[in-house]
Short mmCIF file of C-alpha atoms in Angstrom, two decimals:
data_model
loop_
_atom_site.label_atom_id
_atom_site.label_comp_id
_atom_site.label_asym_id
_atom_site.label_seq_id
_atom_site.Cartn_x
_atom_site.Cartn_y
_atom_site.Cartn_z
CA MET I 1 -47.95 25.88 -58.35
CA ALA I 2 -48.58 24.42 -54.92
CA ALA I 3 -47.70 20.97 -56.19
CA HIS I 4 -44.44 22.33 -57.61
CA LYS I 5 -43.46 23.80 -54.22
CA LYS I 6 -44.20 20.54 -52.47
CA ALA I 7 -42.05 18.64 -54.95
CA ALA I 8 -39.21 21.11 -54.47
CA GLN I 9 -39.41 20.80 -50.70
CA ALA I 10 -39.40 17.04 -50.98
CA MET I 11 -36.16 17.21 -52.95
CA LYS I 12 -34.41 19.22 -50.18
CA PRO I 13 -32.24 17.23 -47.82
CA ALA I 14 -33.85 16.64 -44.44
CA ALA I 15 -32.76 19.04 -41.72
CA LYS I 16 -30.11 17.52 -39.50
CA GLU I 17 -31.09 16.92 -35.89
CA PRO I 18 -28.85 18.76 -33.42
CA LYS I 19 -26.08 16.52 -32.14
CA ILE I 20 -26.24 15.61 -28.47
CA ARG I 21 -22.83 16.41 -27.03
CA ARG I 22 -21.37 13.46 -25.21
CA GLN I 23 -19.98 14.02 -21.75
CA SER I 24 -16.23 14.06 -21.43
CA ASN I 25 -14.56 11.74 -18.94
CA ILE I 26 -13.98 14.66 -16.58
CA GLU I 27 -17.63 15.73 -16.76
CA ARG I 28 -18.85 12.19 -16.21
CA SER I 29 -16.50 11.70 -13.26
CA SER I 30 -17.59 15.01 -11.71
CA TYR I 31 -21.26 14.14 -12.24
CA PHE I 32 -20.98 10.85 -10.33
CA ALA I 33 -18.72 12.37 -7.65
CA ARG I 34 -21.47 14.90 -6.88
CA ARG I 35 -24.03 12.09 -6.51
CA GLU I 36 -21.74 10.06 -4.29
CA ALA I 37 -20.94 13.15 -2.24
CA ALA I 38 -24.65 13.88 -1.83
CA LYS I 39 -25.21 10.37 -0.50
CA VAL I 40 -22.40 10.72 2.02
CA LEU I 41 -23.50 14.23 2.99
CA ARG I 42 -27.03 13.03 3.71
CA SER I 43 -25.73 10.31 6.02
CA VAL I 44 -23.37 12.76 7.75
CA LEU I 45 -26.03 15.41 8.32
CA GLN I 46 -28.66 12.94 9.50
CA GLY I 47 -26.21 11.32 11.90
CA ASP I 48 -25.14 14.71 13.23
CA ALA I 49 -28.73 15.85 13.74
CA ASN I 50 -29.68 12.64 15.58
CA ARG I 51 -26.32 12.30 17.40
CA ARG I 52 -26.14 8.76 16.01
CA ALA I 53 -23.47 8.85 13.32
CA VAL I 54 -23.07 5.68 11.26
CA GLY I 55 -19.41 6.58 10.83
CA SER I 56 -17.02 9.47 10.50
CA ILE I 57 -16.80 11.47 7.27
CA LYS I 58 -13.63 9.62 6.31
CA THR I 59 -15.14 6.23 7.10
CA LEU I 60 -18.20 6.94 4.96
CA VAL I 61 -16.22 8.33 2.03
CA TYR I 62 -13.67 5.54 1.99
CA SER I 63 -16.23 2.74 2.20
CA PRO I 64 -16.17 0.15 -0.62
CA THR I 65 -19.34 1.57 -2.22
CA ILE I 66 -17.74 4.93 -3.04
CA LYS I 67 -15.82 4.78 -6.32
CA ASN I 68 -14.39 8.28 -6.80
CA LYS I 69 -13.09 8.65 -3.26
CA LYS I 70 -10.74 11.61 -3.68
CA ALA I 71 -13.25 13.86 -5.48
CA THR I 72 -16.09 12.79 -3.19
CA PHE I 73 -14.07 13.50 -0.06
CA ALA I 74 -13.12 16.98 -1.31
CA LEU I 75 -16.72 17.82 -2.24
CA VAL I 76 -18.14 16.66 1.10
CA CYS I 77 -15.56 18.55 3.16
CA GLN I 78 -15.78 21.76 1.12
CA THR I 79 -19.59 21.73 1.08
CA LEU I 80 -19.68 21.23 4.85
CA LYS I 81 -17.19 24.06 5.30
CA TYR I 82 -19.38 26.45 3.29
CA LEU I 83 -22.73 24.95 4.39
CA PRO I 84 -23.89 27.80 6.69
CA VAL I 85 -23.36 30.30 3.86
CA ILE I 86 -24.88 27.97 1.25
CA LYS I 87 -28.04 27.55 3.34
CA ASP I 88 -28.41 31.31 3.76
CA VAL I 89 -27.86 31.87 0.04
CA MET I 90 -30.47 29.31 -0.97
CA GLU I 91 -33.01 30.69 1.50
CA ILE I 92 -32.58 34.27 0.27
CA ALA I 93 -32.53 33.27 -3.41
CA ASN I 94 -35.57 31.00 -2.90
CA VAL I 95 -34.63 28.92 -5.93
CA LEU I 96 -35.77 25.45 -4.86
CA ASN I 97 -39.18 24.05 -5.67
CA SER I 98 -40.69 21.03 -3.91
CA LYS I 99 -39.07 18.59 -6.35
CA TRP I 100 -35.52 19.73 -5.72
CA LYS I 101 -35.99 20.24 -1.98
CA ARG I 102 -36.20 16.46 -1.72
CA GLN I 103 -32.61 16.35 -2.96
CA GLU I 104 -31.27 19.18 -0.84
CA GLU I 105 -27.88 17.57 -0.18
CA LEU I 106 -27.20 17.37 -3.92
CA MET I 107 -28.36 20.96 -4.31
CA TYR I 108 -25.96 22.07 -1.54
CA ILE I 109 -23.07 20.44 -3.38
CA ILE I 110 -24.00 21.93 -6.76
CA THR I 111 -24.43 25.37 -5.20
CA TYR I 112 -20.96 25.06 -3.70
CA ASP I 113 -19.56 24.26 -7.15
CA ILE I 114 -21.39 27.20 -8.75
CA LEU I 115 -20.41 29.80 -6.16
CA PHE I 116 -17.08 28.62 -4.80
CA GLY I 117 -15.81 25.71 -6.88
CA GLN I 118 -15.36 25.04 -10.57
CA ASP I 119 -18.64 24.98 -12.47
CA ALA I 120 -17.14 24.34 -15.93
CA SER I 121 -18.28 20.70 -15.97
CA LEU I 122 -21.73 20.98 -14.42
CA THR I 123 -23.75 18.48 -16.44
CA GLY I 124 -27.00 16.88 -15.28
CA ASP I 125 -30.60 17.97 -14.75
CA ALA I 126 -30.03 19.27 -11.22
CA GLU I 127 -26.93 21.12 -12.37
CA LYS I 128 -28.77 22.73 -15.29
CA TYR I 129 -31.61 23.79 -12.99
CA LEU I 130 -29.28 25.66 -10.62
CA THR I 131 -26.99 26.99 -13.34
CA LEU I 132 -30.00 28.80 -14.86
CA ARG I 133 -30.46 30.43 -11.43
CA LYS I 134 -26.83 31.39 -10.97
CA GLY I 135 -27.71 35.10 -11.01
CA PRO I 136 -30.09 34.96 -8.00
CA LEU I 137 -27.58 32.79 -6.11
CA GLN I 138 -24.75 35.27 -6.67
CA SER I 139 -27.03 38.18 -5.76
CA ALA I 140 -28.01 36.46 -2.50
CA LEU I 141 -24.33 35.88 -1.66
CA ALA I 142 -23.58 39.58 -2.27
CA LYS I 143 -26.43 40.55 0.12
CA ILE I 144 -25.04 38.27 2.84
CA LEU I 145 -21.57 39.80 2.49
CA VAL I 146 -23.00 43.33 2.81
CA ARG I 147 -25.23 42.35 5.72
CA ASN I 148 -22.23 40.98 7.65
CA GLY I 149 -19.86 43.78 6.69
CA ALA I 150 -17.55 41.31 4.97
CA LYS I 151 -15.54 42.05 1.86
CA ARG I 152 -14.53 38.45 1.20
CA ILE I 153 -16.12 35.07 1.69
CA GLU I 154 -13.16 34.12 3.93
CA ASP I 155 -14.36 36.72 6.42
CA LEU I 156 -17.73 34.98 6.64
CA LEU I 157 -16.09 31.62 7.19
CA ALA I 158 -13.75 32.83 9.92
CA GLN I 159 -16.10 31.81 12.71
CA TYR I 160 -16.21 28.23 11.45
CA GLN I 161 -12.46 27.65 11.38
CA ILE I 162 -10.53 25.41 13.79
CA TYR I 163 -6.87 24.89 14.50
CA ASP I 164 -5.13 22.88 11.82
CA VAL I 165 -3.80 19.63 13.25
CA LYS I 166 -0.99 18.15 11.18
CA LYS I 167 -1.04 14.46 12.00
CA PRO I 168 1.48 11.94 10.63
CA ARG I 169 0.05 9.23 8.41
CA TYR I 170 0.18 5.98 10.35
CA VAL I 171 -0.27 2.60 8.67
CA ARG I 172 -0.34 -0.75 10.41
CA VAL I 173 1.18 -3.65 8.54
CA ASN I 174 -1.19 -6.62 8.39
CA THR I 175 1.23 -9.38 9.31
CA LEU I 176 -1.30 -11.99 8.20
CA LYS I 177 -0.38 -10.99 4.64
CA LEU I 178 2.92 -9.12 4.69
CA ASP I 179 6.02 -8.65 6.80
CA VAL I 180 7.06 -5.22 8.04
CA GLU I 181 10.30 -4.99 6.08
CA THR I 182 8.61 -5.67 2.75
CA ALA I 183 5.93 -3.12 3.54
CA MET I 184 8.59 -0.51 4.34
CA PHE I 185 10.36 -1.24 1.07
CA GLU I 186 7.21 -0.94 -1.04
CA LEU I 187 5.91 2.20 0.67
CA GLY I 188 9.41 3.69 0.68
CA LYS I 189 9.49 3.78 -3.12
CA GLU I 190 7.40 6.96 -3.06
CA ASN I 191 7.41 8.08 0.57
CA VAL I 192 9.63 8.60 3.59
CA VAL I 193 8.81 5.71 5.95
CA GLN I 194 9.87 5.08 9.55
CA LYS I 195 9.05 2.45 12.13
CA ASP I 196 7.05 3.52 15.14
CA ASP I 197 8.99 3.43 18.40
CA MET I 198 6.34 1.43 20.28
CA ILE I 199 4.22 -0.69 17.93
CA PRO I 200 6.48 -3.03 15.86
CA GLU I 201 4.00 -3.35 12.98
CA LEU I 202 3.17 0.38 12.81
CA LEU I 203 4.81 2.62 10.19
CA VAL I 204 4.96 6.43 10.15
CA LEU I 205 4.71 8.54 7.00
CA PRO I 206 4.58 12.34 6.50
CA PRO I 207 1.29 14.20 7.19
CA GLY I 208 -1.02 14.36 4.20
CA THR I 209 0.34 11.22 2.55
CA ASP I 210 -2.53 9.82 0.46
CA LEU I 211 -2.45 6.04 0.40
CA HIS I 212 -6.11 5.25 -0.18
CA ASN I 213 -5.45 3.92 -3.67
CA HIS I 214 -2.11 2.31 -2.88
CA PRO I 215 -2.07 -1.41 -3.79
CA LEU I 216 -0.97 -2.41 -0.27
CA VAL I 217 -4.04 -0.65 1.14
CA THR I 218 -6.52 -1.89 -1.43
CA ASN I 219 -5.40 -5.50 -1.02
CA GLY I 220 -5.41 -5.42 2.80
CA SER I 221 -1.67 -5.76 3.31
CA VAL I 222 -1.62 -2.54 5.35
CA PHE I 223 -4.39 -0.72 7.20
CA MET I 224 -4.53 3.02 7.78
CA GLN I 225 -4.87 3.15 11.55
CA GLY I 226 -3.77 5.75 14.07
CA LYS I 227 -1.12 5.08 16.69
CA ALA I 228 -3.42 5.27 19.71
CA SER I 229 -5.95 2.99 18.05
CA SER I 230 -3.17 0.51 17.29
CA MET I 231 -2.09 0.52 20.95
CA VAL I 232 -5.40 -0.97 22.11
CA ALA I 233 -5.06 -4.52 20.75
CA VAL I 234 -1.38 -4.63 21.74
CA ALA I 235 -2.35 -3.64 25.29
CA LEU I 236 -4.75 -6.60 25.44
CA GLY I 237 -1.89 -8.92 24.41
CA PRO I 238 -3.82 -12.00 23.22
CA LYS I 239 -1.95 -15.27 22.62
CA PRO I 240 -2.31 -17.26 19.37
CA GLU I 241 -4.27 -20.14 20.93
CA TRP I 242 -6.71 -17.96 22.89
CA GLU I 243 -10.38 -17.24 22.37
CA VAL I 244 -11.05 -13.50 22.42
CA ILE I 245 -14.12 -11.27 22.19
CA ASP I 246 -14.09 -7.87 20.49
CA ALA I 247 -17.21 -6.49 22.15
CA CYS I 248 -17.98 -3.51 19.88
CA ALA I 249 -16.04 -4.49 16.79
CA ALA I 250 -16.97 -2.33 13.77
CA PRO I 251 -15.42 -0.92 11.65
CA GLY I 252 -12.92 -3.70 12.33
CA ASN I 253 -9.40 -2.25 12.48
CA LYS I 254 -8.85 -3.44 16.05
CA THR I 255 -10.55 -6.76 15.26
CA VAL I 256 -8.17 -7.68 12.45
CA HIS I 257 -5.25 -6.37 14.53
CA LEU I 258 -6.20 -8.90 17.21
CA ALA I 259 -6.32 -11.63 14.56
CA ALA I 260 -2.84 -10.68 13.35
CA LEU I 261 -1.39 -10.60 16.88
CA MET I 262 -2.81 -14.11 17.31
CA LYS I 263 -1.11 -15.15 14.04
CA GLY I 264 -4.44 -16.18 12.58
CA GLU I 265 -4.87 -18.89 15.23
CA GLY I 266 -7.37 -19.27 18.06
CA LYS I 267 -10.65 -17.41 17.64
CA VAL I 268 -11.85 -13.81 17.74
CA VAL I 269 -15.59 -13.33 18.25
CA ALA I 270 -16.44 -9.91 16.81
CA CYS I 271 -19.74 -8.52 18.12
CA GLU I 272 -21.59 -5.74 16.32
CA LEU I 273 -25.25 -4.74 16.69
CA ASN I 274 -25.64 -2.24 13.83
CA LYS I 275 -26.50 -3.95 10.52
CA ASP I 276 -24.66 -1.44 8.31
CA ARG I 277 -21.58 -1.56 10.51
CA VAL I 278 -21.63 -5.37 10.36
CA LYS I 279 -21.16 -5.12 6.58
CA ARG I 280 -18.19 -2.81 7.07
CA LEU I 281 -16.76 -5.17 9.68
CA GLU I 282 -17.12 -8.18 7.38
CA HIS I 283 -15.42 -6.27 4.56
CA ALA I 284 -12.43 -5.44 6.80
CA ILE I 285 -12.11 -9.06 7.93
CA LYS I 286 -12.26 -10.39 4.36
CA LEU I 287 -9.76 -7.77 3.20
CA ALA I 288 -7.35 -8.68 6.00
CA GLY I 289 -7.63 -12.41 5.38
CA ALA I 290 -8.46 -12.91 9.08
CA ALA I 291 -9.85 -16.43 8.92
CA ASN I 292 -9.90 -16.81 12.71
CA VAL I 293 -12.55 -14.09 13.17
CA GLU I 294 -16.20 -15.01 13.68
CA VAL I 295 -18.70 -12.14 13.22
CA LEU I 296 -21.64 -12.12 15.60
CA HIS I 297 -24.49 -9.74 14.66
CA GLU I 298 -25.51 -9.28 18.27
CA ASN I 299 -25.44 -6.90 21.21
CA PHE I 300 -22.46 -7.81 23.40
CA LEU I 301 -24.62 -7.29 26.48
CA ASN I 302 -26.88 -10.13 25.32
CA LEU I 303 -24.06 -12.68 25.43
CA ASN I 304 -24.50 -15.04 28.38
CA PRO I 305 -21.20 -15.45 30.28
CA GLU I 306 -22.43 -18.83 31.58
CA ASP I 307 -22.93 -20.15 28.03
CA GLN I 308 -20.48 -22.93 27.17
CA LEU I 309 -19.77 -21.12 23.88
CA TYR I 310 -17.84 -18.51 25.85
CA SER I 311 -16.39 -20.72 28.60
CA LYS I 312 -12.89 -20.51 27.09
CA VAL I 313 -12.81 -16.78 26.36
CA ARG I 314 -9.63 -15.45 27.97
CA ALA I 315 -9.53 -11.82 26.81
CA ILE I 316 -12.06 -9.13 25.91
CA LEU I 317 -11.45 -5.89 24.06
CA LEU I 318 -14.10 -3.31 24.90
CA ASP I 319 -14.01 -0.17 22.76
CA PRO I 320 -17.61 1.04 23.26
CA SER I 321 -19.49 3.92 21.72
CA CYS I 322 -18.14 7.20 23.05
CA SER I 323 -18.27 10.93 22.36
CA GLY I 324 -15.27 10.77 19.99
CA SER I 325 -14.07 14.04 21.50
CA GLY I 326 -10.44 12.99 21.23
CA THR I 327 -10.59 12.58 17.47
CA VAL I 328 -12.52 15.74 16.53
CA ALA I 329 -9.80 16.95 14.18
CA ASP I 330 -9.03 13.55 12.69
CA ARG I 331 -12.70 12.70 12.15
CA LEU I 332 -13.36 16.20 10.73
CA ASP I 333 -16.24 16.58 13.18
CA TYR I 334 -15.49 20.29 13.42
CA LEU I 335 -17.07 20.64 9.97
CA LEU I 336 -20.42 19.39 11.23
CA PRO I 337 -23.28 21.83 11.92
CA SER I 338 -23.53 20.79 15.59
CA HIS I 339 -19.88 21.71 16.19
CA SER I 340 -19.76 24.89 14.15
CA SER I 341 -22.93 26.26 15.72
CA GLY I 342 -21.75 25.72 19.29
CA ASP I 343 -25.32 24.84 20.30
CA ASP I 344 -24.59 21.22 21.16
CA ASP I 345 -22.87 21.75 24.51
CA ALA I 346 -25.97 21.55 26.69
CA ALA I 347 -27.24 18.49 24.86
CA ASP I 348 -23.83 16.84 25.24
CA GLU I 349 -24.09 16.76 29.03
CA GLY I 350 -27.01 14.36 28.88
CA ARG I 351 -25.34 12.42 26.08
CA PHE I 352 -22.14 11.96 28.09
CA ILE I 353 -24.11 10.65 31.07
CA LYS I 354 -25.94 8.11 28.87
CA LEU I 355 -22.72 7.03 27.20
CA ALA I 356 -20.97 6.58 30.54
CA ALA I 357 -23.86 4.47 31.85
CA PHE I 358 -23.58 2.14 28.85
CA GLN I 359 -19.79 2.03 29.08
CA LYS I 360 -19.93 1.06 32.73
CA LYS I 361 -22.54 -1.64 32.08
CA ALA I 362 -20.51 -3.12 29.22
CA LEU I 363 -17.29 -3.14 31.28
CA ILE I 364 -18.99 -4.93 34.18
CA HIS I 365 -20.39 -7.46 31.71
CA ALA I 366 -16.94 -8.08 30.22
CA MET I 367 -15.57 -8.94 33.66
CA SER I 368 -18.33 -11.51 34.28
CA PHE I 369 -16.99 -14.10 31.82
CA PRO I 370 -15.53 -16.85 34.01
CA ALA I 371 -12.28 -17.64 32.14
CA VAL I 372 -11.34 -14.08 31.18
CA GLU I 373 -7.88 -13.02 32.33
CA ARG I 374 -7.46 -9.70 30.51
CA VAL I 375 -9.93 -6.91 29.71
CA VAL I 376 -9.02 -3.71 27.90
CA TYR I 377 -11.37 -0.75 28.09
CA SER I 378 -10.65 2.03 25.60
CA THR I 379 -12.30 5.18 24.28
CA CYS I 380 -11.37 7.95 21.87
CA SER I 381 -12.68 10.51 24.35
CA VAL I 382 -10.90 13.16 26.44
CA HIS I 383 -13.71 13.46 28.97
CA GLN I 384 -13.21 12.25 32.52
CA ILE I 385 -16.83 11.08 32.76
CA GLU I 386 -16.22 8.48 30.04
CA ASN I 387 -12.79 7.45 31.25
CA GLU I 388 -11.56 7.71 34.86
CA ASP I 389 -15.09 7.99 36.25
CA VAL I 390 -16.13 4.74 34.54
CA ILE I 391 -13.06 2.95 35.90
CA LYS I 392 -13.63 4.33 39.39
CA SER I 393 -17.24 3.16 39.40
CA VAL I 394 -16.35 -0.48 38.59
CA LEU I 395 -13.26 -0.93 40.79
CA PRO I 396 -15.12 -2.55 43.73
CA LEU I 397 -16.78 -5.07 41.46
CA ALA I 398 -13.55 -5.64 39.53
CA ALA I 399 -11.82 -6.52 42.80
CA SER I 400 -14.60 -9.01 43.61
CA TYR I 401 -13.88 -10.74 40.32
CA GLY I 402 -10.18 -10.81 41.12
CA PHE I 403 -9.25 -8.11 38.59
CA GLN I 404 -6.70 -5.40 39.18
CA LEU I 405 -5.46 -2.51 37.08
CA SER I 406 -2.24 -3.19 35.21
CA THR I 407 0.02 -0.81 33.31
CA PRO I 408 -0.09 -0.95 29.50
CA PHE I 409 3.00 0.51 27.83
CA PRO I 410 4.93 1.50 31.00
CA GLN I 411 7.27 3.65 28.88
CA TRP I 412 4.37 5.95 27.91
CA ALA I 413 4.55 9.23 29.85
CA ARG I 414 0.92 10.38 29.91
CA ARG I 415 -1.16 8.52 32.45
CA GLY I 416 -4.68 8.91 33.86
CA LEU I 417 -6.08 11.92 35.69
CA PRO I 418 -5.42 11.69 39.46
CA VAL I 419 -9.09 11.30 40.38
CA VAL I 420 -9.10 7.53 40.87
CA GLU I 421 -6.96 5.11 42.84
CA GLY I 422 -4.50 3.51 40.46
CA SER I 423 -4.54 6.36 37.95
CA GLN I 424 -0.85 5.72 37.29
CA HIS I 425 -1.88 2.50 35.52
CA LEU I 426 -4.26 4.26 33.13
CA LEU I 427 -3.04 5.54 29.78
CA ARG I 428 -4.04 8.72 27.99
CA THR I 429 -2.94 10.27 24.72
CA ASP I 430 -3.25 14.00 24.21
CA PRO I 431 -5.19 15.47 21.25
CA VAL I 432 -2.63 18.24 20.86
CA GLU I 433 0.70 16.59 21.70
CA ASP I 434 -0.20 13.19 20.25
CA LYS I 435 -2.68 14.47 17.62
CA GLU I 436 -5.52 12.35 19.05
CA GLY I 437 -7.07 11.78 22.46
CA PHE I 438 -7.41 8.16 23.59
CA PHE I 439 -7.86 6.41 26.91
CA ILE I 440 -6.80 2.83 27.71
CA ALA I 441 -7.35 0.83 30.91
CA LEU I 442 -6.08 -2.75 31.31
CA PHE I 443 -7.58 -5.13 33.87
CA THR I 444 -5.80 -8.42 34.54
CA ARG I 445 -6.63 -11.44 36.68
CA ASP I 446 -4.80 -14.58 37.72
CA ALA I 447 -7.65 -17.06 37.35
CA THR I 448 -5.66 -19.89 39.02
CA ARG I 449 -5.53 -17.90 42.26
CA PHE I 450 -9.19 -16.90 42.19
CA PRO I 451 -11.56 -19.89 41.77
CA GLU I 452 -14.94 -19.23 40.14
CA SER I 453 -16.88 -20.33 43.24
CA SER I 454 -15.10 -17.69 45.30
CA GLN I 455 -15.69 -15.16 42.57
CA LYS I 456 -19.43 -15.77 42.60
CA VAL I 457 -19.81 -15.26 46.37
CA GLN I 458 -17.82 -12.03 46.38
CA ARG I 459 -19.47 -10.87 43.13
CA ASP I 460 -23.01 -11.33 44.48
CA THR I 461 -22.12 -9.49 47.69
CA THR I 462 -20.53 -6.62 45.78
CA LEU I 463 -23.46 -6.37 43.35
CA ASP I 464 -25.89 -6.19 46.30
CA ASN I 465 -23.83 -3.38 47.82
CA LEU I 466 -23.71 -1.53 44.50
CA ASN I 467 -27.46 -1.95 43.99
CA ASN I 468 -28.19 -0.66 47.50
CA GLU I 469 -25.98 2.35 46.86
CA ALA I 470 -27.76 2.95 43.54
CA VAL I 471 -31.12 2.95 45.36
CA LYS I 472 -29.80 5.49 47.86
CA ARG I 473 -28.53 7.74 45.06
CA HIS I 474 -31.89 7.49 43.31
CA HIS I 475 -33.64 9.03 46.31
CA ARG I 476 -31.12 11.84 46.78
CA PRO I 477 -31.84 15.25 45.29
CA LYS I 478 -30.54 15.19 41.73
CA LYS I 479 -27.64 17.47 41.10
CA PHE I 480 -25.24 17.58 38.17
CA VAL I 481 -22.07 19.58 38.60
CA ARG I 482 -20.09 20.32 35.48
CA SER I 483 -16.47 20.59 36.52
CA LEU I 484 -15.26 21.94 33.21
CA PRO I 485 -17.15 23.65 30.38
CA PHE I 486 -17.73 21.52 27.28
CA THR I 487 -16.98 24.09 24.63
CA ARG I 488 -16.18 23.69 20.99
CA PHE I 489 -12.44 24.06 21.36
CA SER I 490 -11.98 22.54 24.81
CA ARG I 491 -12.28 19.06 23.35
CA LEU I 492 -8.84 19.40 21.82
CA TYR I 493 -7.18 20.92 24.89
CA LEU I 494 -9.06 19.54 27.91
CA HIS I 495 -6.65 16.77 28.82
CA ARG I 496 -3.49 18.84 28.35
CA ASN I 497 -4.88 21.60 30.58
CA LEU I 498 -5.76 19.11 33.30
CA ILE I 499 -2.31 17.51 33.16
CA SER I 500 -0.62 20.91 33.47
CA ARG I 501 -2.33 21.38 36.87
CA ARG I 502 -0.74 18.27 38.34
#
């Protein structure tokens, strides 16, 4: 009987194994977008915590290594927007074990999708893990709403909002590859395009125009670059046969703009100390086809002005590290934890002082190159300490080198704050009126009227005087007076408020 049963079972067809459902294209795209977003989010949060950002959110998302840029950008921004709530939810729900805590950025993004996004295509081990714990996550969110007396999630997010700044989409035509008229024609097929009234190669499109995947952008024929940023290289005004140094070059927009203004002739030495930013710089140069640019993985301050390699350098563009306070809205910095918490103001005072010290040192170094006739100093900061105060501190030495302040873009209405002699030569853009806050100072020198031997005598005397004054200041009682509060929202309105008092 037993043998009969075994024979019967053997004759039965083998049970079919359950089919493994293949991911759809949408699910696969979403899966990889979450991983790419997690990578960007980790870099953003680490940079924010250490006050040493590798790049802005946009710069990181639109780097060559990110494939699904649009979805990744949306995920990063939305997760950052909801991050304070997400962190509270995950702490109350207590759903993460030690394994998944090591991938907390990915877990933040998945939690956003489960609670606030679209969780229909959540495939992957991490996604499955959190989806099984959707109940505790939703329960924790409900507790937070009750605790804060909020009926909707929007009420919880109200404290993290900032004014919406609608900024036109600016693109700079790379004249090394394309002429302006052709660029206007191609972009005009799908968009309203106008020429800028100041920068001949700059085009203006409506706010929100997405060109990241446009062929002219991907092949380097046009670069997405703001108006104020595009004014910097034009202010320097290099000639085609010149040798020029871009002192703090990455990510490279201003570098390749210099190359284009020089018609691909002469030489641009692009200095960059950070290894990761060097890669980004090299990518921009290759994309632009800027064959006259030489990348130097070096600290600009380490370049010896007496070296014969730099004896023919006639112009230097110095756009050093700064607070970035003038581009808070454009960089999306208001989404970062340090900005939304409001706890960074005290720490920023010390940071501004350190930045200003470096900026001053770099500007003095730029003026020490013997053949240099033009130096542009620029920042994307609205703070006086990084702008007019730096210029004021170097004026005596600048005079000893034979430099004087000149006026870039005389037709521009907004000039420097009246706290330094020659402020009418300085240029500012307003973060509210002009949608970004920039500062530009142009120093010029007639080298034929100021021989190097004379420069050296006056320079040494001036440096001795400055050093003596520095020693005196060192022995004075230390006192830091903050003329204006550095608050979360003042960064966007500081310059306009100061101008209104004039």
